[in-house]
GROMACS .gro file of N, CA and C in nm:
model
  507
    1UNK      N    1   4.615   1.558   3.043
    1UNK     CA    2   4.630   1.704   2.936
    1UNK      C    3   4.680   1.822   3.031
    2UNK      N    4   4.725   1.780   3.149
    2UNK     CA    5   4.784   1.951   3.204
    2UNK      C    6   4.938   1.954   3.268
    3UNK      N    7   4.947   2.091   3.213
    3UNK     CA    8   5.109   2.139   3.243
    3UNK      C    9   5.158   2.140   3.372
    4UNK      N   10   5.271   2.142   3.419
    4UNK     CA   11   5.324   2.064   3.538
    4UNK      C   12   5.244   2.170   3.677
    5UNK      N   13   5.160   2.290   3.629
    5UNK     CA   14   5.110   2.326   3.723
    5UNK      C   15   4.938   2.331   3.688
    6UNK      N   16   4.918   2.191   3.616
    6UNK     CA   17   4.742   2.246   3.593
    6UNK      C   18   4.696   2.365   3.532
    7UNK      N   19   4.777   2.388   3.441
    7UNK     CA   20   4.731   2.498   3.334
    7UNK      C   21   4.761   2.452   3.197
    8UNK      N   22   4.638   2.465   3.073
    8UNK     CA   23   4.666   2.430   2.952
    8UNK      C   24   4.738   2.513   2.877
    9UNK      N   25   4.856   2.526   2.830
    9UNK     CA   26   4.895   2.608   2.744
    9UNK      C   27   4.921   2.558   2.609
   10UNK      N   28   4.980   2.635   2.539
   10UNK     CA   29   4.964   2.607   2.392
   10UNK      C   30   5.037   2.485   2.383
   11UNK      N   31   5.162   2.521   2.397
   11UNK     CA   32   5.253   2.362   2.415
   11UNK      C   33   5.222   2.245   2.452
   12UNK      N   34   5.130   2.260   2.550
   12UNK     CA   35   5.035   2.145   2.601
   12UNK      C   36   4.955   2.093   2.505
   13UNK      N   37   4.895   2.169   2.436
   13UNK     CA   38   4.794   2.172   2.336
   13UNK      C   39   4.865   2.104   2.171
   14UNK      N   40   4.975   2.148   2.179
   14UNK     CA   41   5.027   2.130   2.074
   14UNK      C   42   5.125   1.941   2.114
   15UNK      N   43   5.158   1.906   2.229
   15UNK     CA   44   5.215   1.784   2.261
   15UNK      C   45   5.084   1.710   2.265
   16UNK      N   46   4.977   1.724   2.332
   16UNK     CA   47   4.874   1.680   2.329
   16UNK      C   48   4.772   1.616   2.164
   17UNK      N   49   4.759   1.744   2.088
   17UNK     CA   50   4.733   1.706   1.983
   17UNK      C   51   4.808   1.646   1.881
   18UNK      N   52   4.953   1.629   1.896
   18UNK     CA   53   5.027   1.540   1.796
   18UNK      C   54   5.019   1.385   1.801
   19UNK      N   55   4.989   1.368   1.984
   19UNK     CA   56   4.904   1.242   2.017
   19UNK      C   57   4.835   1.192   1.946
   20UNK      N   58   4.711   1.276   1.992
   20UNK     CA   59   4.580   1.228   1.923
   20UNK      C   60   4.590   1.209   1.762
   21UNK      N   61   4.649   1.313   1.696
   21UNK     CA   62   4.658   1.304   1.539
   21UNK      C   63   4.682   1.190   1.521
   22UNK      N   64   4.815   1.101   1.580
   22UNK     CA   65   4.840   0.989   1.559
   22UNK      C   66   4.752   0.854   1.537
   23UNK      N   67   4.654   0.853   1.612
   23UNK     CA   68   4.562   0.785   1.643
   23UNK      C   69   4.451   0.780   1.557
   24UNK      N   70   4.448   0.869   1.470
   24UNK     CA   71   4.344   0.929   1.398
   24UNK      C   72   4.221   0.912   1.458
   25UNK      N   73   4.168   0.982   1.526
   25UNK     CA   74   4.016   0.970   1.611
   25UNK      C   75   3.925   1.025   1.557
   26UNK      N   76   3.796   0.993   1.540
   26UNK     CA   77   3.652   1.022   1.494
   26UNK      C   78   3.629   1.161   1.598
   27UNK      N   79   3.640   1.112   1.688
   27UNK     CA   80   3.599   1.251   1.814
   27UNK      C   81   3.719   1.243   1.869
   28UNK      N   82   3.701   1.302   2.013
   28UNK     CA   83   3.781   1.350   2.162
   28UNK      C   84   3.746   1.347   2.260
   29UNK      N   85   3.753   1.272   2.351
   29UNK     CA   86   3.663   1.261   2.479
   29UNK      C   87   3.712   1.349   2.553
   30UNK      N   88   3.652   1.451   2.625
   30UNK     CA   89   3.716   1.504   2.752
   30UNK      C   90   3.657   1.529   2.860
   31UNK      N   91   3.741   1.462   2.957
   31UNK     CA   92   3.674   1.442   3.076
   31UNK      C   93   3.737   1.484   3.197
   32UNK      N   94   3.661   1.511   3.342
   32UNK     CA   95   3.706   1.598   3.466
   32UNK      C   96   3.654   1.711   3.476
   33UNK      N   97   3.730   1.800   3.528
   33UNK     CA   98   3.706   1.910   3.570
   33UNK      C   99   3.716   2.029   3.453
   34UNK      N  100   3.722   2.111   3.505
   34UNK     CA  101   3.728   2.239   3.368
   34UNK      C  102   3.836   2.248   3.263
   35UNK      N  103   3.958   2.169   3.355
   35UNK     CA  104   4.117   2.218   3.247
   35UNK      C  105   4.114   2.049   3.205
   36UNK      N  106   4.022   1.950   3.236
   36UNK     CA  107   4.077   1.804   3.185
   36UNK      C  108   3.951   1.820   3.071
   37UNK      N  109   3.848   1.945   3.073
   37UNK     CA  110   3.743   1.929   2.941
   37UNK      C  111   3.788   2.017   2.873
   38UNK      N  112   3.870   2.125   2.906
   38UNK     CA  113   3.943   2.225   2.823
   38UNK      C  114   4.047   2.136   2.748
   39UNK      N  115   4.114   2.060   2.797
   39UNK     CA  116   4.209   2.037   2.710
   39UNK      C  117   4.179   1.901   2.578
   40UNK      N  118   4.074   1.889   2.645
   40UNK     CA  119   3.964   1.776   2.541
   40UNK      C  120   3.940   1.856   2.393
   41UNK      N  121   3.854   2.025   2.455
   41UNK     CA  122   3.793   2.091   2.315
   41UNK      C  123   3.941   2.147   2.257
   42UNK      N  124   4.033   2.167   2.359
   42UNK     CA  125   4.150   2.218   2.250
   42UNK      C  126   4.211   2.109   2.172
   43UNK      N  127   4.201   1.996   2.200
   43UNK     CA  128   4.291   1.884   2.120
   43UNK      C  129   4.165   1.863   1.996
   44UNK      N  130   4.036   1.852   1.997
   44UNK     CA  131   3.966   1.881   1.901
   44UNK      C  132   3.950   1.979   1.807
   45UNK      N  133   3.956   2.083   1.871
   45UNK     CA  134   3.975   2.163   1.795
   45UNK      C  135   4.067   2.215   1.686
   46UNK      N  136   4.195   2.178   1.778
   46UNK     CA  137   4.337   2.147   1.670
   46UNK      C  138   4.319   2.026   1.540
   47UNK      N  139   4.257   1.929   1.601
   47UNK     CA  140   4.222   1.825   1.482
   47UNK      C  141   4.100   1.847   1.386
   48UNK      N  142   3.992   1.973   1.466
   48UNK     CA  143   3.887   2.006   1.357
   48UNK      C  144   3.777   1.869   1.352
   49UNK      N  145   3.814   1.828   1.453
   49UNK     CA  146   3.685   1.675   1.499
   49UNK      C  147   3.600   1.721   1.613
   50UNK      N  148   3.479   1.657   1.654
   50UNK     CA  149   3.370   1.696   1.775
   50UNK      C  150   3.405   1.656   1.889
   51UNK      N  151   3.387   1.689   2.002
   51UNK     CA  152   3.431   1.678   2.158
   51UNK      C  153   3.337   1.611   2.200
   52UNK      N  154   3.360   1.495   2.283
   52UNK     CA  155   3.269   1.480   2.407
   52UNK      C  156   3.271   1.493   2.546
   53UNK      N  157   3.195   1.556   2.622
   53UNK     CA  158   3.282   1.635   2.749
   53UNK      C  159   3.171   1.524   2.849
   54UNK      N  160   3.290   1.499   2.944
   54UNK     CA  161   3.239   1.379   3.046
   54UNK      C  162   3.291   1.478   3.203
   55UNK      N  163   3.183   1.540   3.262
   55UNK     CA  164   3.218   1.636   3.355
   55UNK      C  165   3.251   1.542   3.506
   56UNK      N  166   3.335   1.585   3.585
   56UNK     CA  167   3.335   1.475   3.698
   56UNK      C  168   3.236   1.587   3.812
   57UNK      N  169   3.229   1.676   3.817
   57UNK     CA  170   3.172   1.767   3.887
   57UNK      C  171   3.067   1.905   3.849
   58UNK      N  172   3.007   1.952   3.903
   58UNK     CA  173   2.911   2.052   3.840
   58UNK      C  174   2.925   2.192   3.898
   59UNK      N  175   3.080   2.208   3.816
   59UNK     CA  176   3.101   2.338   3.877
   59UNK      C  177   3.160   2.471   3.777
   60UNK      N  178   3.110   2.441   3.695
   60UNK     CA  179   3.127   2.557   3.572
   60UNK      C  180   3.001   2.514   3.438
   61UNK      N  181   3.043   2.590   3.360
   61UNK     CA  182   2.995   2.552   3.258
   61UNK      C  183   3.038   2.494   3.088
   62UNK      N  184   3.182   2.474   3.163
   62UNK     CA  185   3.284   2.408   3.034
   62UNK      C  186   3.234   2.260   2.952
   63UNK      N  187   3.174   2.251   3.013
   63UNK     CA  188   3.104   2.091   2.934
   63UNK      C  189   3.001   2.117   2.806
   64UNK      N  190   2.954   2.228   2.884
   64UNK     CA  191   2.871   2.264   2.757
   64UNK      C  192   2.943   2.375   2.638
   65UNK      N  193   3.019   2.461   2.681
   65UNK     CA  194   3.063   2.552   2.586
   65UNK      C  195   3.165   2.523   2.481
   66UNK      N  196   3.174   2.634   2.374
   66UNK     CA  197   3.282   2.556   2.281
   66UNK      C  198   3.408   2.633   2.318
   67UNK      N  199   3.384   2.716   2.432
   67UNK     CA  200   3.538   2.752   2.459
   67UNK      C  201   3.612   2.724   2.551
   68UNK      N  202   3.766   2.736   2.510
   68UNK     CA  203   3.843   2.688   2.615
   68UNK      C  204   3.922   2.811   2.637
   69UNK      N  205   4.023   2.765   2.773
   69UNK     CA  206   4.114   2.877   2.844
   69UNK      C  207   4.252   2.822   2.798
   70UNK      N  208   4.351   2.930   2.723
   70UNK     CA  209   4.491   2.898   2.741
   70UNK      C  210   4.554   2.974   2.823
   71UNK      N  211   4.661   2.912   2.912
   71UNK     CA  212   4.755   2.993   2.938
   71UNK      C  213   4.890   2.991   2.925
   72UNK      N  214   4.947   3.120   2.892
   72UNK     CA  215   5.097   3.134   2.868
   72UNK      C  216   5.218   2.996   2.994
   73UNK      N  217   5.316   2.999   2.929
   73UNK     CA  218   5.409   2.939   3.016
   73UNK      C  219   5.404   3.008   3.181
   74UNK      N  220   5.399   3.078   3.199
   74UNK     CA  221   5.413   3.134   3.327
   74UNK      C  222   5.239   3.158   3.416
   75UNK      N  223   5.172   3.064   3.351
   75UNK     CA  224   5.019   3.033   3.394
   75UNK      C  225   4.970   3.120   3.409
   76UNK      N  226   4.990   3.263   3.317
   76UNK     CA  227   4.910   3.362   3.318
   76UNK      C  228   4.793   3.317   3.197
   77UNK      N  229   4.644   3.369   3.176
   77UNK     CA  230   4.549   3.399   3.110
   77UNK      C  231   4.649   3.459   2.964
   78UNK      N  232   4.632   3.316   2.870
   78UNK     CA  233   4.689   3.429   2.731
   78UNK      C  234   4.598   3.407   2.637
   79UNK      N  235   4.484   3.301   2.635
   79UNK     CA  236   4.361   3.393   2.560
   79UNK      C  237   4.259   3.296   2.560
   80UNK      N  238   4.107   3.270   2.535
   80UNK     CA  239   4.043   3.191   2.527
   80UNK      C  240   4.035   3.136   2.362
   81UNK      N  241   3.991   3.039   2.321
   81UNK     CA  242   3.997   2.959   2.199
   81UNK      C  243   3.813   2.927   2.237
   82UNK      N  244   3.795   2.911   2.093
   82UNK     CA  245   3.671   2.907   2.044
   82UNK      C  246   3.665   2.819   1.953
   83UNK      N  247   3.629   2.652   1.964
   83UNK     CA  248   3.541   2.576   1.863
   83UNK      C  249   3.424   2.626   1.809
   84UNK      N  250   3.417   2.566   1.646
   84UNK     CA  251   3.352   2.605   1.585
   84UNK      C  252   3.184   2.585   1.634
   85UNK      N  253   3.191   2.476   1.729
   85UNK     CA  254   3.065   2.449   1.791
   85UNK      C  255   3.048   2.400   1.921
   86UNK      N  256   2.939   2.416   1.977
   86UNK     CA  257   2.958   2.315   2.096
   86UNK      C  258   2.981   2.183   2.109
   87UNK      N  259   3.028   2.145   2.214
   87UNK     CA  260   3.038   1.997   2.221
   87UNK      C  261   2.916   1.889   2.162
   88UNK      N  262   2.983   1.797   2.098
   88UNK     CA  263   2.854   1.683   2.062
   88UNK      C  264   2.757   1.655   2.154
   89UNK      N  265   2.818   1.592   2.264
   89UNK     CA  266   2.740   1.509   2.345
   89UNK      C  267   2.807   1.566   2.503
   90UNK      N  268   2.752   1.586   2.604
   90UNK     CA  269   2.788   1.599   2.716
   90UNK      C  270   2.712   1.493   2.829
   91UNK      N  271   2.817   1.393   2.862
   91UNK     CA  272   2.740   1.294   2.932
   91UNK      C  273   2.823   1.326   3.112
   92UNK      N  274   2.643   1.336   3.166
   92UNK     CA  275   2.693   1.420   3.276
   92UNK      C  276   2.593   1.291   3.432
   93UNK      N  277   2.674   1.207   3.460
   93UNK     CA  278   2.659   1.055   3.572
   93UNK      C  279   2.638   1.115   3.702
   94UNK      N  280   2.563   1.155   3.761
   94UNK     CA  281   2.510   1.165   3.880
   94UNK      C  282   2.553   1.083   3.984
   95UNK      N  283   2.612   0.957   3.982
   95UNK     CA  284   2.671   0.911   4.041
   95UNK      C  285   2.823   0.940   4.076
   96UNK      N  286   2.881   0.983   3.955
   96UNK     CA  287   2.970   1.061   3.972
   96UNK      C  288   2.969   1.179   4.060
   97UNK      N  289   2.920   1.300   3.965
   97UNK     CA  290   2.886   1.429   4.028
   97UNK      C  291   2.869   1.440   4.152
   98UNK      N  292   2.785   1.359   4.237
   98UNK     CA  293   2.733   1.329   4.387
   98UNK      C  294   2.871   1.358   4.486
   99UNK      N  295   2.992   1.290   4.404
   99UNK     CA  296   3.088   1.263   4.518
   99UNK      C  297   3.215   1.348   4.496
  100UNK      N  298   3.188   1.458   4.387
  100UNK     CA  299   3.291   1.576   4.382
  100UNK      C  300   3.234   1.656   4.515
  101UNK      N  301   3.356   1.709   4.534
  101UNK     CA  302   3.365   1.841   4.676
  101UNK      C  303   3.225   1.903   4.654
  102UNK      N  304   3.163   1.947   4.761
  102UNK     CA  305   3.044   2.004   4.773
  102UNK      C  306   3.076   2.173   4.747
  103UNK      N  307   3.210   2.200   4.739
  103UNK     CA  308   3.234   2.367   4.711
  103UNK      C  309   3.225   2.371   4.544
  104UNK      N  310   3.215   2.249   4.485
  104UNK     CA  311   3.201   2.263   4.345
  104UNK      C  312   3.113   2.255   4.283
  105UNK      N  313   2.997   2.192   4.355
  105UNK     CA  314   2.852   2.236   4.324
  105UNK      C  315   2.837   2.377   4.351
  106UNK      N  316   2.854   2.422   4.475
  106UNK     CA  317   2.842   2.572   4.518
  106UNK      C  318   2.856   2.637   4.430
  107UNK      N  319   2.978   2.637   4.349
  107UNK     CA  320   3.064   2.696   4.265
  107UNK      C  321   2.966   2.710   4.133
  108UNK      N  322   2.949   2.607   4.092
  108UNK     CA  323   2.826   2.566   3.970
  108UNK      C  324   2.706   2.632   3.979
  109UNK      N  325   2.636   2.676   4.113
  109UNK     CA  326   2.548   2.733   4.136
  109UNK      C  327   2.543   2.876   4.085
  110UNK      N  328   2.690   2.890   4.171
  110UNK     CA  329   2.709   3.045   4.134
  110UNK      C  330   2.721   3.085   3.995
  111UNK      N  331   2.806   3.006   3.930
  111UNK     CA  332   2.809   3.035   3.819
  111UNK      C  333   2.684   3.032   3.691
  112UNK      N  334   2.639   2.936   3.738
  112UNK     CA  335   2.473   2.927   3.664
  112UNK      C  336   2.375   3.034   3.672
  113UNK      N  337   2.392   3.056   3.799
  113UNK     CA  338   2.258   3.156   3.863
  113UNK      C  339   2.266   3.317   3.803
  114UNK      N  340   2.428   3.338   3.773
  114UNK     CA  341   2.427   3.535   3.700
  114UNK      C  342   2.434   3.498   3.606
  115UNK      N  343   2.420   3.414   3.579
  115UNK     CA  344   2.370   3.431   3.399
  115UNK      C  345   2.211   3.483   3.358
  116UNK      N  346   2.113   3.512   3.444
  116UNK     CA  347   2.006   3.586   3.394
  116UNK      C  348   2.100   3.722   3.381
  117UNK      N  349   2.168   3.756   3.523
  117UNK     CA  350   2.170   3.915   3.506
  117UNK      C  351   2.309   3.946   3.403
  118UNK      N  352   2.398   3.833   3.389
  118UNK     CA  353   2.486   3.886   3.280
  118UNK      C  354   2.400   3.900   3.153
  119UNK      N  355   2.319   3.809   3.081
  119UNK     CA  356   2.252   3.800   2.986
  119UNK      C  357   2.164   3.943   2.994
  120UNK      N  358   2.075   4.014   3.119
  120UNK     CA  359   2.028   4.134   3.113
  120UNK      C  360   2.092   4.243   3.069
  121UNK      N  361   2.229   4.241   3.153
  121UNK     CA  362   2.338   4.339   3.131
  121UNK      C  363   2.393   4.343   2.973
  122UNK      N  364   2.359   4.248   2.907
  122UNK     CA  365   2.451   4.245   2.807
  122UNK      C  366   2.335   4.283   2.675
  123UNK      N  367   2.210   4.215   2.684
  123UNK     CA  368   2.068   4.312   2.648
  123UNK      C  369   2.058   4.474   2.682
  124UNK      N  370   2.057   4.487   2.762
  124UNK     CA  371   2.073   4.634   2.796
  124UNK      C  372   2.165   4.719   2.731
  125UNK      N  373   2.264   4.682   2.746
  125UNK     CA  374   2.375   4.741   2.664
  125UNK      C  375   2.389   4.775   2.569
  126UNK      N  376   2.321   4.661   2.497
  126UNK     CA  377   2.368   4.655   2.326
  126UNK      C  378   2.429   4.569   2.268
  127UNK      N  379   2.508   4.489   2.372
  127UNK     CA  380   2.660   4.414   2.348
  127UNK      C  381   2.622   4.300   2.251
  128UNK      N  382   2.709   4.288   2.198
  128UNK     CA  383   2.659   4.137   2.053
  128UNK      C  384   2.680   4.017   2.131
  129UNK      N  385   2.646   3.903   2.124
  129UNK     CA  386   2.642   3.797   2.145
  129UNK      C  387   2.796   3.727   2.068
  130UNK      N  388   2.832   3.602   2.080
  130UNK     CA  389   2.983   3.553   2.059
  130UNK      C  390   2.955   3.548   1.920
  131UNK      N  391   2.810   3.544   1.850
  131UNK     CA  392   2.852   3.527   1.709
  131UNK      C  393   2.845   3.704   1.640
  132UNK      N  394   2.880   3.806   1.684
  132UNK     CA  395   2.890   3.933   1.712
  132UNK      C  396   2.711   3.986   1.619
  133UNK      N  397   2.641   3.909   1.665
  133UNK     CA  398   2.480   3.941   1.667
  133UNK      C  399   2.413   4.011   1.775
  134UNK      N  400   2.322   4.064   1.757
  134UNK     CA  401   2.226   4.118   1.850
  134UNK      C  402   2.154   3.932   1.934
  135UNK      N  403   2.147   4.005   2.086
  135UNK     CA  404   2.112   3.867   2.109
  135UNK      C  405   1.919   3.851   2.112
  136UNK      N  406   1.919   3.699   2.123
  136UNK     CA  407   1.784   3.689   2.121
  136UNK      C  408   1.705   3.662   2.231
  137UNK      N  409   1.540   3.652   2.175
  137UNK     CA  410   1.458   3.659   2.299
  137UNK      C  411   1.513   3.573   2.332
  138UNK      N  412   1.546   3.411   2.322
  138UNK     CA  413   1.550   3.278   2.309
  138UNK      C  414   1.685   3.300   2.461
  139UNK      N  415   1.779   3.369   2.461
  139UNK     CA  416   1.871   3.409   2.577
  139UNK      C  417   1.790   3.414   2.678
  140UNK      N  418   1.724   3.519   2.647
  140UNK     CA  419   1.642   3.584   2.786
  140UNK      C  420   1.568   3.469   2.836
  141UNK      N  421   1.498   3.433   2.762
  141UNK     CA  422   1.429   3.306   2.837
  141UNK      C  423   1.487   3.185   2.872
  142UNK      N  424   1.576   3.142   2.810
  142UNK     CA  425   1.658   3.079   2.863
  142UNK      C  426   1.724   3.078   3.009
  143UNK      N  427   1.796   3.180   3.032
  143UNK     CA  428   1.859   3.282   3.142
  143UNK      C  429   1.744   3.249   3.275
  144UNK      N  430   1.638   3.270   3.198
  144UNK     CA  431   1.525   3.279   3.311
  144UNK      C  432   1.464   3.167   3.341
  145UNK      N  433   1.493   3.080   3.287
  145UNK     CA  434   1.471   2.936   3.313
  145UNK      C  435   1.592   2.855   3.383
  146UNK      N  436   1.654   2.895   3.362
  146UNK     CA  437   1.808   2.838   3.432
  146UNK      C  438   1.773   2.911   3.584
  147UNK      N  439   1.745   3.026   3.587
  147UNK     CA  440   1.732   3.104   3.738
  147UNK      C  441   1.616   3.052   3.822
  148UNK      N  442   1.498   3.028   3.742
  148UNK     CA  443   1.424   2.965   3.835
  148UNK      C  444   1.425   2.791   3.874
  149UNK      N  445   1.481   2.768   3.782
  149UNK     CA  446   1.530   2.616   3.804
  149UNK      C  447   1.599   2.620   3.931
  150UNK      N  448   1.725   2.684   3.931
  150UNK     CA  449   1.799   2.717   4.047
  150UNK      C  450   1.765   2.723   4.163
  151UNK      N  451   1.672   2.856   4.125
  151UNK     CA  452   1.604   2.849   4.285
  151UNK      C  453   1.504   2.755   4.352
  152UNK      N  454   1.450   2.723   4.256
  152UNK     CA  455   1.348   2.572   4.321
  152UNK      C  456   1.451   2.443   4.340
  153UNK      N  457   1.535   2.412   4.326
  153UNK     CA  458   1.626   2.311   4.323
  153UNK      C  459   1.782   2.332   4.381
  154UNK      N  460   1.861   2.439   4.460
  154UNK     CA  461   1.979   2.449   4.468
  154UNK      C  462   2.008   2.405   4.574
  155UNK      N  463   1.881   2.470   4.665
  155UNK     CA  464   1.902   2.464   4.864
  155UNK      C  465   1.915   2.243   4.848
  156UNK      N  466   1.778   2.210   4.775
  156UNK     CA  467   1.783   2.041   4.786
  156UNK      C  468   1.904   2.002   4.727
  157UNK      N  469   1.955   2.044   4.633
  157UNK     CA  470   2.054   1.936   4.544
  157UNK      C  471   2.202   1.983   4.638
  158UNK      N  472   2.200   2.108   4.689
  158UNK     CA  473   2.328   2.072   4.805
  158UNK      C  474   2.319   1.966   4.906
  159UNK      N  475   2.178   1.988   4.927
  159UNK     CA  476   2.156   1.839   5.083
  159UNK      C  477   2.176   1.716   5.049
  160UNK      N  478   2.142   1.697   4.841
  160UNK     CA  479   2.189   1.584   4.847
  160UNK      C  480   2.309   1.547   4.811
  161UNK      N  481   2.435   1.639   4.773
  161UNK     CA  482   2.533   1.646   4.750
  161UNK      C  483   2.612   1.607   4.866
  162UNK      N  484   2.557   1.677   4.951
  162UNK     CA  485   2.619   1.663   5.130
  162UNK      C  486   2.597   1.557   5.203
  163UNK      N  487   2.458   1.464   5.141
  163UNK     CA  488   2.387   1.350   5.234
  163UNK      C  489   2.487   1.197   5.107
  164UNK      N  490   2.532   1.271   4.991
  164UNK     CA  491   2.565   1.156   4.885
  164UNK      C  492   2.424   1.100   4.855
  165UNK      N  493   2.323   1.124   4.878
  165UNK     CA  494   2.170   1.074   4.792
  165UNK      C  495   2.161   1.146   4.724
  166UNK      N  496   2.124   1.096   4.539
  166UNK     CA  497   2.066   1.125   4.446
  166UNK      C  498   1.933   1.101   4.453
  167UNK      N  499   1.864   1.255   4.416
  167UNK     CA  500   1.690   1.290   4.428
  167UNK      C  501   1.678   1.357   4.325
  168UNK      N  502   1.586   1.392   4.294
  168UNK     CA  503   1.505   1.517   4.204
  168UNK      C  504   1.599   1.616   4.196
  169UNK      N  505   1.617   1.690   4.283
  169UNK     CA  506   1.675   1.786   4.305
  169UNK      C  507   1.844   1.779   4.241
   0.00000   0.00000   0.00000
């Protein structure tokens, strides 16, 4: 589901949605990296049906998010689309993830570890969450749990991917 240079455009979403609509699916599966998963989410949103995501790398939060990125025909960010809710199911197979390039996991660790600081900044500034409401204490608790988990397991996880050996990390 990618346009000629790998960016999801409104035209590509329309094309993929028309193909999917003809099949009358109950749900859409978005698989791959962020672009493939975003394509699945965009089509599911267009058809107003659930999406299941299957990431092939742990590089970002696209598999769990209700958001997807749309580019214009010149490959510039046009807007961020928002599904009504997050994916129904996220299927993560460590046998797949472990074979993704190490740089992808490094990027994913960076993407996740900053959430603690992003949440603190948003709360400190009194910024609204994605629903227009004030952040709840659960956001802080989850961001701190994410941070502490990464601090405890990131180095081991990087070693596991480098050695292609699945372990607890």
